[in-house]
Amino acid sequence: MVKNRKGLSYSLEVIISALIIISFTYGIFQVPQGNDWGQYRSKIEAQDLTQTMHKSGIATSVISRGETGSLQTAITTVSDSGKEVSGSVTNIPIGDVEVGYNTVDSKQFTPALEEVSAVGGTCDGDLQDDIDTEQPILRTENLGVGGDNYDVRLYIADTESQFDESVDYNTIWVDNGTQCQFEADEGPYYLEDNFKWGDSNKTGYPRDYFQVKDITAGELTLYQSTLPTQIHKQMSEPLNSLRPEVEIDVIDIRDEEMNQDLFVFRNSDALNIIDGGERGDLEEYMRDNPVVMMMDMSESQFDSSNFMDDTGLHWIDIGFNGGYSGGPTDISFSNSDRSRNIETLLEGMEGDRSNIQLPPAGPITSNTSGTITDQNPAVEGAALLNTDLWSDQVNGMSSVSAAGDPQPNCGNRYEGNVNLPSGNYDIINTEVGAAGSCPTDAWAVNIDLPDVSSPGLGPYLQGERTTIDRRQYTIITNSGDASCDLGECVELRFSGNSNVEVVNYRESFEGFDGDRLALTGKKSSYNEDELELLGSLMFSMYDSEVVFEGRDDPTSISTNVIASVDNTTYMPYQLRLRWSQ
Amino acid sequence: MRKGQSTIEFLGTSLMFIALLGSILMVASDSIPQFDDEVEEARMNMEIHSLTSQMLTQPGSTPSSSNWEQNPDDIQTFGLADKNGEVELSKIGALDDSANNPSTLNYTEFREVTEINNQYRMIFTWYPVVETYKTFTRSNPPSQILEPTVSEYQNSDNTVHYGTAFINGHEMKFVVTAHDGVYDTVYISENWNFGTSERAQRGQVVNIQGMDFTVTQFQNRVNDPGNMVIFSSQIKDFGAPQEQAATVVKLNRYAVLKDIESDDFPVKIEVLTW
C-alpha cells in the first residue's frame, strides 16, 4: 500500500514537471507578432506623394485657387489603389469668407413707396413689358434718402408672382434719371444684394450703397452698406494670386443672429446696443469667432461701456502729444505676429502703406504686454501719446549722509522726491565706486517704492531701465541740467512705446472668454490703399482654415507640408493631410 | 527474482516523458517556418526601402561624374535623382533590359552595382497633370480659341474649361467639356485651333508629340470640377520577369520627373521584389 502511494506521488511530480517544462518551451518558441509592413509602406507612399505634389508645384497652384478637390483628384489618381486624402489648409485666405457688419438705427431706411400706375408714372409700362408680374409695380417717393439727395427712384416689383402667389415683392431697379433704361449695375437686385443708389451727376453727395433687407407688405427696408461694399471690393481682388470668395451681410444684431465668419461693428452707437442687452449674444459669438470694431470713441463712451471695460483695453488719460487730436495718422507695422500678418496681406493686395492714414479709436492701448503701452502693437501710428507727462525730472536734491546702502559708495549722496503717475516716491542718488577709485562720477539711483525694502528699488546706473506701475522708465542719474552739480538732478524718463495704436488687438479678455478683438478708428471716407489695409485686417482676423474630406475615412497616417504662395509677396501656408489606407 | 522496477507508475511516467519530448519538437518545428517568413519579409522590406530611397535621393556616379547615364559602363553608384525627390528622365531612359548595350544599364549590371540580394522589377508611369481652370461659355470662346466642330462638343454643357501644359517640347492646348454636369471629354491641340481635334474620354489613348498617353481622370469633385485633367504614360518597365514566388513585396515611390522638354509632373515608380 505504501509503495503504491509512493509511486503515485512520483507520477504526479512528473506530470507537474512536464507541464511546467511545456509551458516554458511554448513561451520560448512563441514567434513575436511581426511589423505591419503594409502600414510601413503606406507611410512611405504618403510622404512621397505629399512631397511630389509640393515639389511639382501642383499643390500650391491648386490651393492658391482654393481647389482642394483638384488636389484630392490628383493624389487619388496618381497613387496606386486610389488613396483618398482629407486635410486642411491654414494661414492663407482661400475658400469662402462671410463678413458680417452691424447696422444701427441711423443707418436703416424705410423709404415710402407708391404705386407707379396710381400716380401716372410711365416706368411701370416699360418694366411691365420686360418682366412677368401680376402685382402693381411700386417706386420710392421722391423724398428722403435717394429722393432729397439724388432725385433717383427705386422701382420695386414682384417677379415671382406667376410662380408663387405667397412671395412678396422681391426685386429692385435703380432709375438714375434715365427714364427706366436700366444698365447692368442698375438692377435687378434681390434680397441681400448690395446696390448703389446715387446719381453720378450729383457730385455733392456720396454714392451710397444699400443692402436690400426686406420688402414685405409694400414696405422696403434698406441697410446702408457703403463701407462694407467698399471693403468687400478690395477683399475680392486677387491677393497674391489667391482668390478668396468673400460675402458680406449687413444685419441688426438685435434682430438677427451673428453666424458669420467674422463680425464688424462700425459705429460707436453699437456699444449702447451691446451693453443694452446684446452682450450675451456677442460673448457667445466671440467664443469661437473674431470681431473688429471701427469706431471713434470719447472717454466717457469708453468708460461707460461695461463691454469695453471687460475687454482689458485701456484708455490713456494723458491724451495725445503736441498738436495731434486723434485724427488720421501715418501707419507702420511692428514685430508682433499679428502685425507681420497684416503687413504681408497688405503687400499681397499691393497696398501702398505710404498712402495710408488712419485714426485710432482713441488714446487706447491694448494693454497686453504687462506694460501700459504695447511695444509691438498690431498697427502703429506716427502720432504720439503725451507720455512726457509720465516722466519727471528732479532738480536740486539735498545732500545727505552716504552711510548705509547702496554700497560701495564714494561718500556722496543726494535725496529727493519724484512725482510719477502712480504717486510720489523718495529717491536717492549715490556716487558709487570701489575704495580707492573715488571720485568715479558714476551714480546710482534707488527709488523708495511701497513693499520694497530699504534703500528701495535699484540701484540703477545711468541708462538702465525699470518698470514702475507698468510704465517703463530709463534712469538718468545726471540729468545734465546746467544748474545741477553732478548727482544733484535725476530724471525718470518714460521709455515705453509712445506711438498711438491705430489698431488695438487682444486675444484674451479680462471679463469673458473670447477669440480675438481688433479696435480701430473710423474715417468718413477711405482711399483704395486704406480700404486694402482694412481688408487685410479682416483677412488677418479671420485666420483662415479650409478643411476638406476624402471619400474614405482617414487612418492615423498623416503628412504636413509648409509651403508658400510666392507671387508679389511671400505668403506661407500649411497643408495637413490625413490618408486612407 | 527481485521484484522488477517496471511498475505501472514507471510506465506511465515514461510515456509522459516521451509525450513531452514529442510536443516540444512539434512546437519548435511549427514555429521555425513562421519565424523564417517574418525575417524574410523584414529583410525584403528594408532592402526595397533602402534601394528606392537611394534611387530618389542620389544621382549615382561614375569615377568622374554624376551623369552615369552618359557612360553606364563606368557606373560606380546607382541613383536617379537630380535633387531629393526629383528624378531625371535621362537616367530612367538609360535603364534597358537589353544585354550588352554600352550606352545603357541592363538589369544584370544594375544588380551588380546595387549589390541587392533579391530580384526586382520597376515600372515607371508618368502623370501629366493639366490644370484647366480657365473657362468660357460654349459658342462664345476667347478670340484665340477655335472650338471643336464635332457634334459631341455641340451637345456638351455650356461651361467649357481650358488650359495648357508643356509636354515633350511643345505647349499643348486642352479643352475640357462636361455632359450632364460630369466633366468627361478632352480635346487636344498644338495650337488654339480645335477644329480638327478628336474627342478623348477616360481610358482612351491619345498621342501627344509622339508619345502615347491614356486619359486617366477628370476632376469632378467639389472645388472645382473641370479644373483638371490627368494623363498617364508608362515610360519604362525594367527588371526581372516576375516569378511565382512565395513572398512578393511591392512598394510604390513617387517623385517629380525632371525633363527639360516638359513641365514638372509626378512619376510613380512601382517596385516589386521577390
XYZ file of C-alpha atoms in Angstrom, chain A residues 4 7-8 11 14-15 18 21-22 25-26 29 31 34 37 40-41 44-45 48-49 52-53 55-56 58 61-62 65-70 72-74 76-80 84 551, chain B residues 9 13 16 20 23-24 27-28 31 35 38 41-42 45-46 49 56 84 127 129 131 133 216-219 221-224 227-228 230 249-256 264 266 268:
88
model
C 1.646 2.280 -4.353
C 4.614 5.524 -6.998
C 1.593 7.650 -7.455
C 3.925 10.149 -11.144
C 6.472 14.086 -13.221
C 3.184 15.262 -14.580
C 6.223 18.106 -17.545
C 8.517 22.447 -18.983
C 5.921 22.515 -21.752
C 9.004 25.661 -24.075
C 5.904 27.125 -25.643
C 9.137 29.238 -29.354
C 7.121 33.945 -32.566
C 5.667 40.822 -36.989
C 4.708 46.226 -43.240
C 5.010 50.969 -43.167
C 4.787 51.061 -46.968
C 6.367 55.948 -47.209
C 3.951 56.372 -50.095
C 6.385 60.668 -51.217
C 3.053 61.794 -52.636
C 5.784 65.232 -55.032
C 2.624 67.332 -55.092
C 7.737 69.963 -55.423
C 5.896 69.772 -58.750
C 0.628 71.289 -58.203
C -1.110 76.104 -57.751
C -4.441 74.495 -56.930
C -7.274 78.977 -56.163
C -8.972 77.153 -53.291
C -9.201 73.946 -55.346
C -8.895 71.378 -52.586
C -10.942 68.948 -54.700
C -8.392 69.180 -57.517
C -7.598 65.265 -53.929
C -8.207 64.188 -57.520
C -4.506 64.494 -58.368
C -6.076 59.768 -55.804
C -5.289 59.385 -59.496
C -1.512 59.263 -59.210
C -1.452 56.924 -56.212
C -1.841 53.216 -56.502
C -8.116 59.128 -50.511
C -14.318 59.731 -49.680
C 3.844 4.317 -12.389
C 5.980 8.310 -16.363
C 4.612 11.080 -20.218
C 6.689 15.770 -23.546
C 5.301 18.017 -28.094
C 8.405 20.173 -27.685
C 6.014 23.242 -31.295
C 9.538 24.103 -32.326
C 7.355 27.948 -35.305
C 9.822 32.942 -37.889
C 8.902 37.134 -40.768
C 9.662 39.804 -45.148
C 11.522 42.250 -42.928
C 11.034 45.498 -46.966
C 14.216 47.030 -45.623
C 13.116 50.840 -48.964
C 15.192 59.032 -55.252
C 15.897 64.927 -53.494
C 1.326 61.535 -64.942
C -1.496 66.861 -64.610
C -4.801 72.443 -64.988
C -9.201 76.353 -64.563
C -6.761 58.806 -66.812
C -9.020 61.112 -64.839
C -11.093 64.284 -64.923
C -11.566 66.463 -61.860
C -15.020 66.880 -57.156
C -16.246 69.995 -55.421
C -13.615 72.789 -55.631
C -13.624 72.857 -58.569
C -10.293 72.339 -63.420
C -8.001 69.386 -64.094
C -4.764 63.878 -65.809
C 6.750 42.844 -51.749
C 5.538 45.885 -53.636
C 6.443 49.438 -52.724
C 5.269 52.468 -54.693
C 7.509 55.517 -54.678
C 6.685 58.892 -56.140
C 8.821 61.730 -57.388
C 8.811 64.644 -59.811
C 7.251 69.147 -63.774
C 4.595 63.349 -60.954
C 5.030 56.765 -59.989
